[in-house]
Amino acid sequence: MSWYEALESGELSIRPSVDAAKRFGVSIDRMSVSASAGTPLAEVLAAVERSTADVVVLRYPARETTWFAALSDGPRDALLADTVVYWSLPAGKGRRPAPLAGFTAKLEPAADDVLVDDVVADIFGDSGNHYCANPMFDRAVALAGRQEWARRRIREAGAVILRGPDRRVLALASIDEQRSWTEIQLAGVVPAEQGRGRYGHLLSAIEDAATTRRLVVSTQAHQTGIQRIWARYGFEPVHNLLTVHLVAAT
């Protein structure tokens, strides 16, 4: 869920998830409540009731601590799928590591699709996402969806890539630039290079590529390792939300 949808849209957003529906073979509606929306629970419950989708993927601010009980009392089965945390950093304020001799890190206009698939599988294959909390959805299909999304984003906007002296890809990130922020949509270091400080160099390259006032990024709450890296670099947490799957009774 993008930074805009999570914090800035100011409304309840409802849309069919066409790509995911094709991938998993069931109809899916996505509903999201922005932190700035002030949407009442009654409006959310009414929207869920109107949906004819097999699964409603609802994301809403975690501060709404009473909502899950109300959602659980409805006609759909409610599954708590994940918690997502959002972090922010003023551009240019990151605690950058010293440069690595022989390494390059920059925004590249394109990346080979096979390379993207391999890197995404290596970095994110074991981490899962909110679909993995729902027995209706196959984990391998969920990973394929993430790979497809990454290929599409990188074709559109390129990728920030960290390469070693031998030109191998060590880390990769996709970014989305809006008017006042740059969102890091996907970023990671290949397993063989993890724990060696490579992520900080990737973040430095993202800062260099960004033309906006702020960098923003999000992840699942249980991904504490990556959040420690963000905190050391200078990011601060600003928001969190819950993901709930509401499954129609069969």
mmCIF file of C-alpha atoms in Angstrom:
data_model
loop_
_atom_site.group_PDB
_atom_site.id
_atom_site.type_symbol
_atom_site.label_atom_id
_atom_site.label_comp_id
_atom_site.label_asym_id
_atom_site.label_seq_id
_atom_site.Cartn_x
_atom_site.Cartn_y
_atom_site.Cartn_z
ATOM 1 C CA MET A 1 0.000 0.000 0.000
ATOM 2 C CA SER A 2 1.551 3.263 -1.131
ATOM 3 C CA TRP A 3 2.485 6.171 1.129
ATOM 4 C CA TYR A 4 -0.247 8.261 -0.500
ATOM 5 C CA GLU A 5 -2.977 5.714 0.172
ATOM 6 C CA ALA A 6 -1.784 5.070 3.727
ATOM 7 C CA LEU A 7 -1.278 8.649 4.906
ATOM 8 C CA GLU A 8 -2.348 11.338 2.471
ATOM 9 C CA SER A 9 -5.368 10.396 0.370
ATOM 10 C CA GLY A 10 -7.925 11.651 2.890
ATOM 11 C CA GLU A 11 -10.576 9.110 1.958
ATOM 12 C CA LEU A 12 -11.714 5.522 2.005
ATOM 13 C CA SER A 13 -10.372 3.946 -1.186
ATOM 14 C CA ILE A 14 -12.151 0.973 -2.782
ATOM 15 C CA ARG A 15 -11.086 -0.795 -5.958
ATOM 16 C CA PRO A 16 -11.032 -4.304 -7.430
ATOM 17 C CA SER A 17 -7.621 -5.978 -7.447
ATOM 18 C CA VAL A 18 -7.736 -7.224 -11.019
ATOM 19 C CA ASP A 19 -4.188 -8.578 -11.279
ATOM 20 C CA ALA A 20 -4.369 -10.431 -7.959
ATOM 21 C CA ALA A 21 -7.768 -11.861 -8.846
ATOM 22 C CA LYS A 22 -6.390 -13.304 -12.085
ATOM 23 C CA ARG A 23 -3.378 -14.663 -10.242
ATOM 24 C CA PHE A 24 -5.240 -16.389 -7.417
ATOM 25 C CA GLY A 25 -8.489 -17.270 -9.171
ATOM 26 C CA VAL A 26 -10.822 -15.481 -6.739
ATOM 27 C CA SER A 27 -12.336 -11.991 -6.803
ATOM 28 C CA ILE A 28 -10.570 -9.478 -4.531
ATOM 29 C CA ASP A 29 -11.488 -5.952 -3.474
ATOM 30 C CA ARG A 30 -8.900 -3.664 -1.901
ATOM 31 C CA MET A 31 -10.107 -1.154 0.670
ATOM 32 C CA SER A 32 -7.803 1.281 2.432
ATOM 33 C CA VAL A 33 -8.399 3.944 5.050
ATOM 34 C CA SER A 34 -5.889 6.780 4.978
ATOM 35 C CA ALA A 35 -4.435 8.122 8.223
ATOM 36 C CA SER A 36 -5.804 11.531 7.253
ATOM 37 C CA ALA A 37 -9.274 10.329 6.265
ATOM 38 C CA GLY A 38 -11.148 10.272 9.569
ATOM 39 C CA THR A 39 -13.386 7.570 8.083
ATOM 40 C CA PRO A 40 -15.871 6.247 10.666
ATOM 41 C CA LEU A 41 -16.163 2.529 11.318
ATOM 42 C CA ALA A 42 -19.784 2.539 10.140
ATOM 43 C CA GLU A 43 -18.711 3.673 6.672
ATOM 44 C CA VAL A 44 -16.097 0.923 6.493
ATOM 45 C CA LEU A 45 -18.589 -1.755 7.573
ATOM 46 C CA ALA A 46 -21.101 -0.530 4.996
ATOM 47 C CA ALA A 47 -18.464 -0.681 2.238
ATOM 48 C CA VAL A 48 -17.520 -4.223 3.237
ATOM 49 C CA GLU A 49 -21.189 -5.229 3.215
ATOM 50 C CA ARG A 50 -21.641 -3.860 -0.315
ATOM 51 C CA SER A 51 -18.656 -5.769 -1.692
ATOM 52 C CA THR A 52 -19.428 -8.912 -3.676
ATOM 53 C CA ALA A 53 -15.774 -10.023 -3.818
ATOM 54 C CA ASP A 54 -14.639 -13.347 -2.416
ATOM 55 C CA VAL A 55 -12.008 -11.545 -0.346
ATOM 56 C CA VAL A 56 -11.832 -7.953 0.860
ATOM 57 C CA VAL A 57 -8.276 -6.868 1.682
ATOM 58 C CA LEU A 58 -8.808 -4.021 4.142
ATOM 59 C CA ARG A 59 -6.005 -1.808 5.441
ATOM 60 C CA TYR A 60 -6.648 0.773 8.129
ATOM 61 C CA PRO A 61 -4.710 2.736 10.799
ATOM 62 C CA ALA A 62 -3.604 0.540 13.696
ATOM 63 C CA ARG A 63 -4.802 3.243 16.109
ATOM 64 C CA GLU A 64 -8.355 2.034 15.412
ATOM 65 C CA THR A 65 -8.060 -0.678 18.039
ATOM 66 C CA THR A 66 -11.785 -1.473 18.205
ATOM 67 C CA TRP A 67 -12.313 -2.123 14.505
ATOM 68 C CA PHE A 68 -11.133 -5.725 14.289
ATOM 69 C CA ALA A 69 -13.718 -6.928 16.813
ATOM 70 C CA ALA A 70 -16.466 -5.228 14.827
ATOM 71 C CA LEU A 71 -15.167 -6.698 11.563
ATOM 72 C CA SER A 72 -15.047 -10.144 13.182
ATOM 73 C CA ASP A 73 -18.720 -9.852 14.134
ATOM 74 C CA GLY A 74 -19.735 -9.389 10.503
ATOM 75 C CA PRO A 75 -20.811 -12.055 8.000
ATOM 76 C CA ARG A 76 -17.279 -12.562 6.675
ATOM 77 C CA ASP A 77 -14.426 -14.446 8.312
ATOM 78 C CA ALA A 78 -11.792 -11.943 9.471
ATOM 79 C CA LEU A 79 -8.098 -12.865 9.261
ATOM 80 C CA LEU A 80 -5.435 -10.555 10.686
ATOM 81 C CA ALA A 81 -2.880 -10.636 7.874
ATOM 82 C CA ASP A 82 -0.112 -8.229 8.891
ATOM 83 C CA THR A 83 0.923 -4.881 10.338
ATOM 84 C CA VAL A 84 2.749 -2.418 8.080
ATOM 85 C CA VAL A 85 5.006 0.333 9.438
ATOM 86 C CA TYR A 86 5.914 3.517 7.560
ATOM 87 C CA TRP A 87 9.177 5.433 8.010
ATOM 88 C CA SER A 88 10.358 8.818 6.716
ATOM 89 C CA LEU A 89 13.646 10.711 6.260
ATOM 90 C CA PRO A 90 14.300 14.282 5.056
ATOM 91 C CA ALA A 91 16.260 13.919 1.829
ATOM 92 C CA GLY A 92 19.955 14.612 2.307
ATOM 93 C CA LYS A 93 19.876 13.926 6.058
ATOM 94 C CA GLY A 94 20.836 10.257 5.953
ATOM 95 C CA ARG A 95 23.881 9.002 7.863
ATOM 96 C CA ARG A 96 25.756 7.849 4.802
ATOM 97 C CA PRO A 97 28.496 5.212 5.004
ATOM 98 C CA ALA A 98 31.938 5.843 3.542
ATOM 99 C CA PRO A 99 32.166 4.962 -0.169
ATOM 100 C CA LEU A 100 33.301 1.462 -1.140
ATOM 101 C CA ALA A 101 36.275 1.349 -3.498
ATOM 102 C CA GLY A 102 35.376 -0.317 -6.774
ATOM 103 C CA PHE A 103 31.624 -0.458 -6.038
ATOM 104 C CA THR A 104 29.006 1.510 -7.966
ATOM 105 C CA ALA A 105 25.487 2.413 -6.866
ATOM 106 C CA LYS A 106 23.183 4.473 -9.040
ATOM 107 C CA LEU A 107 19.812 4.692 -10.760
ATOM 108 C CA GLU A 108 19.925 2.527 -13.878
ATOM 109 C CA PRO A 109 17.233 2.993 -16.551
ATOM 110 C CA ALA A 110 16.583 -0.725 -17.049
ATOM 111 C CA ALA A 111 17.256 -4.155 -15.594
ATOM 112 C CA ASP A 112 16.912 -7.577 -17.187
ATOM 113 C CA ASP A 113 13.622 -9.271 -16.269
ATOM 114 C CA VAL A 114 15.332 -12.566 -15.409
ATOM 115 C CA LEU A 115 17.764 -10.725 -13.155
ATOM 116 C CA VAL A 116 14.892 -8.964 -11.390
ATOM 117 C CA ASP A 117 13.038 -12.258 -10.880
ATOM 118 C CA ASP A 118 16.144 -13.921 -9.448
ATOM 119 C CA VAL A 119 17.019 -11.050 -7.125
ATOM 120 C CA VAL A 120 13.446 -10.682 -5.846
ATOM 121 C CA ALA A 121 13.197 -14.431 -5.202
ATOM 122 C CA ASP A 122 16.565 -14.484 -3.410
ATOM 123 C CA ILE A 123 15.784 -11.466 -1.216
ATOM 124 C CA PHE A 124 12.064 -11.830 -0.559
ATOM 125 C CA GLY A 125 11.292 -15.493 -1.237
ATOM 126 C CA ASP A 126 11.178 -16.451 2.435
ATOM 127 C CA SER A 127 9.641 -13.279 3.858
ATOM 128 C CA GLY A 128 6.140 -13.652 2.444
ATOM 129 C CA ASN A 129 3.497 -10.934 2.489
ATOM 130 C CA HIS A 130 -0.069 -10.518 3.688
ATOM 131 C CA TYR A 131 -1.372 -13.088 1.190
ATOM 132 C CA CYS A 132 0.611 -15.777 2.994
ATOM 133 C CA ALA A 133 -1.560 -15.324 6.094
ATOM 134 C CA ASN A 134 -4.601 -16.557 4.180
ATOM 135 C CA PRO A 135 -4.886 -20.294 3.390
ATOM 136 C CA MET A 136 -6.784 -19.394 0.200
ATOM 137 C CA PHE A 137 -3.609 -17.994 -1.359
ATOM 138 C CA ASP A 138 -0.603 -20.010 -2.473
ATOM 139 C CA ARG A 139 2.777 -18.688 -1.272
ATOM 140 C CA ALA A 140 4.522 -19.413 -4.572
ATOM 141 C CA VAL A 141 1.834 -17.513 -6.468
ATOM 142 C CA ALA A 142 2.231 -14.599 -4.071
ATOM 143 C CA LEU A 143 5.972 -14.489 -4.799
ATOM 144 C CA ALA A 144 5.302 -14.634 -8.542
ATOM 145 C CA GLY A 145 3.020 -11.634 -8.100
ATOM 146 C CA ARG A 146 5.770 -9.701 -6.342
ATOM 147 C CA GLN A 147 8.197 -10.561 -9.143
ATOM 148 C CA GLU A 148 5.713 -9.440 -11.786
ATOM 149 C CA TRP A 149 5.101 -6.175 -9.941
ATOM 150 C CA ALA A 150 8.857 -5.535 -9.597
ATOM 151 C CA ARG A 151 9.453 -6.147 -13.309
ATOM 152 C CA ARG A 152 6.665 -3.737 -14.210
ATOM 153 C CA ARG A 153 7.856 -0.991 -11.867
ATOM 154 C CA ILE A 154 11.472 -1.253 -12.997
ATOM 155 C CA ARG A 155 10.454 -1.151 -16.670
ATOM 156 C CA GLU A 156 8.589 2.075 -15.925
ATOM 157 C CA ALA A 157 11.100 3.860 -13.704
ATOM 158 C CA GLY A 158 14.390 1.950 -13.662
ATOM 159 C CA ALA A 159 16.092 0.679 -10.523
ATOM 160 C CA VAL A 160 18.736 1.828 -8.086
ATOM 161 C CA ILE A 161 21.384 -0.901 -8.226
ATOM 162 C CA LEU A 162 24.491 -1.559 -6.142
ATOM 163 C CA ARG A 163 27.165 -3.457 -8.063
ATOM 164 C CA GLY A 164 30.409 -4.948 -6.843
ATOM 165 C CA PRO A 165 33.801 -4.547 -8.530
ATOM 166 C CA ASP A 166 32.943 -7.489 -10.792
ATOM 167 C CA ARG A 167 29.665 -5.728 -11.807
ATOM 168 C CA ARG A 168 27.468 -8.315 -10.062
ATOM 169 C CA VAL A 169 24.209 -6.969 -8.643
ATOM 170 C CA LEU A 170 24.491 -6.922 -4.844
ATOM 171 C CA ALA A 171 21.411 -4.873 -3.989
ATOM 172 C CA LEU A 172 18.436 -3.428 -5.810
ATOM 173 C CA ALA A 173 15.646 -0.936 -5.161
ATOM 174 C CA SER A 174 12.660 0.393 -7.071
ATOM 175 C CA ILE A 175 11.461 3.908 -6.294
ATOM 176 C CA ASP A 176 8.439 6.047 -7.065
ATOM 177 C CA GLU A 177 8.860 9.822 -7.151
ATOM 178 C CA GLN A 178 5.885 11.996 -6.294
ATOM 179 C CA ARG A 179 5.764 15.777 -5.945
ATOM 180 C CA SER A 180 7.062 15.983 -2.377
ATOM 181 C CA TRP A 181 8.381 12.501 -1.558
ATOM 182 C CA THR A 182 10.252 9.573 -3.048
ATOM 183 C CA GLU A 183 8.886 6.197 -1.994
ATOM 184 C CA ILE A 184 11.214 3.221 -1.757
ATOM 185 C CA GLN A 185 8.855 0.531 -2.967
ATOM 186 C CA LEU A 186 11.146 -2.479 -2.918
ATOM 187 C CA ALA A 187 14.721 -2.660 -1.662
ATOM 188 C CA GLY A 188 17.006 -5.430 -0.562
ATOM 189 C CA VAL A 189 20.458 -6.962 -0.547
ATOM 190 C CA VAL A 190 21.140 -10.417 -1.993
ATOM 191 C CA PRO A 191 21.586 -13.025 0.783
ATOM 192 C CA ALA A 192 25.319 -13.571 0.201
ATOM 193 C CA GLU A 193 25.992 -9.871 0.856
ATOM 194 C CA GLN A 194 23.686 -9.337 3.810
ATOM 195 C CA GLY A 195 25.247 -8.306 7.121
ATOM 196 C CA ARG A 196 28.107 -6.474 5.379
ATOM 197 C CA GLY A 197 26.708 -2.951 5.391
ATOM 198 C CA ARG A 198 25.557 -3.017 1.770
ATOM 199 C CA TYR A 199 22.065 -1.705 2.524
ATOM 200 C CA GLY A 200 23.433 1.648 3.707
ATOM 201 C CA HIS A 201 25.181 2.104 0.382
ATOM 202 C CA LEU A 202 21.936 1.306 -1.429
ATOM 203 C CA LEU A 203 20.124 3.946 0.657
ATOM 204 C CA SER A 204 22.855 6.475 -0.178
ATOM 205 C CA ALA A 205 22.330 5.835 -3.873
ATOM 206 C CA ILE A 206 18.569 6.256 -3.440
ATOM 207 C CA GLU A 207 19.195 9.621 -1.764
ATOM 208 C CA ASP A 208 21.409 10.623 -4.684
ATOM 209 C CA ALA A 209 18.703 9.621 -7.182
ATOM 210 C CA ALA A 210 15.846 11.344 -5.347
ATOM 211 C CA THR A 211 14.759 14.822 -6.423
ATOM 212 C CA THR A 212 12.167 15.359 -3.671
ATOM 213 C CA ARG A 213 12.272 16.620 -0.078
ATOM 214 C CA ARG A 214 11.606 13.300 1.645
ATOM 215 C CA LEU A 215 12.319 9.594 1.408
ATOM 216 C CA VAL A 216 9.575 7.260 2.646
ATOM 217 C CA VAL A 217 9.476 3.494 3.001
ATOM 218 C CA SER A 218 7.363 0.760 4.579
ATOM 219 C CA THR A 219 7.621 -2.875 5.628
ATOM 220 C CA GLN A 220 5.856 -5.503 7.701
ATOM 221 C CA ALA A 221 6.242 -4.902 11.436
ATOM 222 C CA HIS A 222 7.994 -8.224 12.045
ATOM 223 C CA GLN A 223 10.853 -7.204 9.733
ATOM 224 C CA THR A 224 12.802 -5.735 12.639
ATOM 225 C CA GLY A 225 16.239 -6.200 11.097
ATOM 226 C CA ILE A 226 15.576 -3.865 8.202
ATOM 227 C CA GLN A 227 13.941 -1.342 10.507
ATOM 228 C CA ARG A 228 17.073 -1.234 12.662
ATOM 229 C CA ILE A 229 19.047 -0.378 9.521
ATOM 230 C CA TRP A 230 16.588 2.398 8.647
ATOM 231 C CA ALA A 231 16.828 3.800 12.184
ATOM 232 C CA ARG A 232 20.635 3.809 12.080
ATOM 233 C CA TYR A 233 20.521 5.588 8.727
ATOM 234 C CA GLY A 234 18.247 8.304 10.125
ATOM 235 C CA PHE A 235 14.701 7.259 9.198
ATOM 236 C CA GLU A 236 11.971 7.717 11.807
ATOM 237 C CA PRO A 237 8.701 5.740 12.150
ATOM 238 C CA VAL A 238 5.590 7.793 11.414
ATOM 239 C CA HIS A 239 2.596 5.468 10.940
ATOM 240 C CA ASN A 240 1.402 1.890 11.065
ATOM 241 C CA LEU A 241 -1.641 0.104 9.755
ATOM 242 C CA LEU A 242 -3.303 -3.268 9.951
ATOM 243 C CA THR A 243 -4.152 -5.550 7.046
ATOM 244 C CA VAL A 244 -7.269 -7.680 7.488
ATOM 245 C CA HIS A 245 -8.619 -10.230 5.002
ATOM 246 C CA LEU A 246 -12.397 -10.495 5.084
ATOM 247 C CA VAL A 247 -13.395 -13.769 3.447
ATOM 248 C CA ALA A 248 -16.915 -14.454 2.228
ATOM 249 C CA ALA A 249 -18.588 -17.457 3.837
ATOM 250 C CA THR A 250 -18.804 -20.508 1.585
#
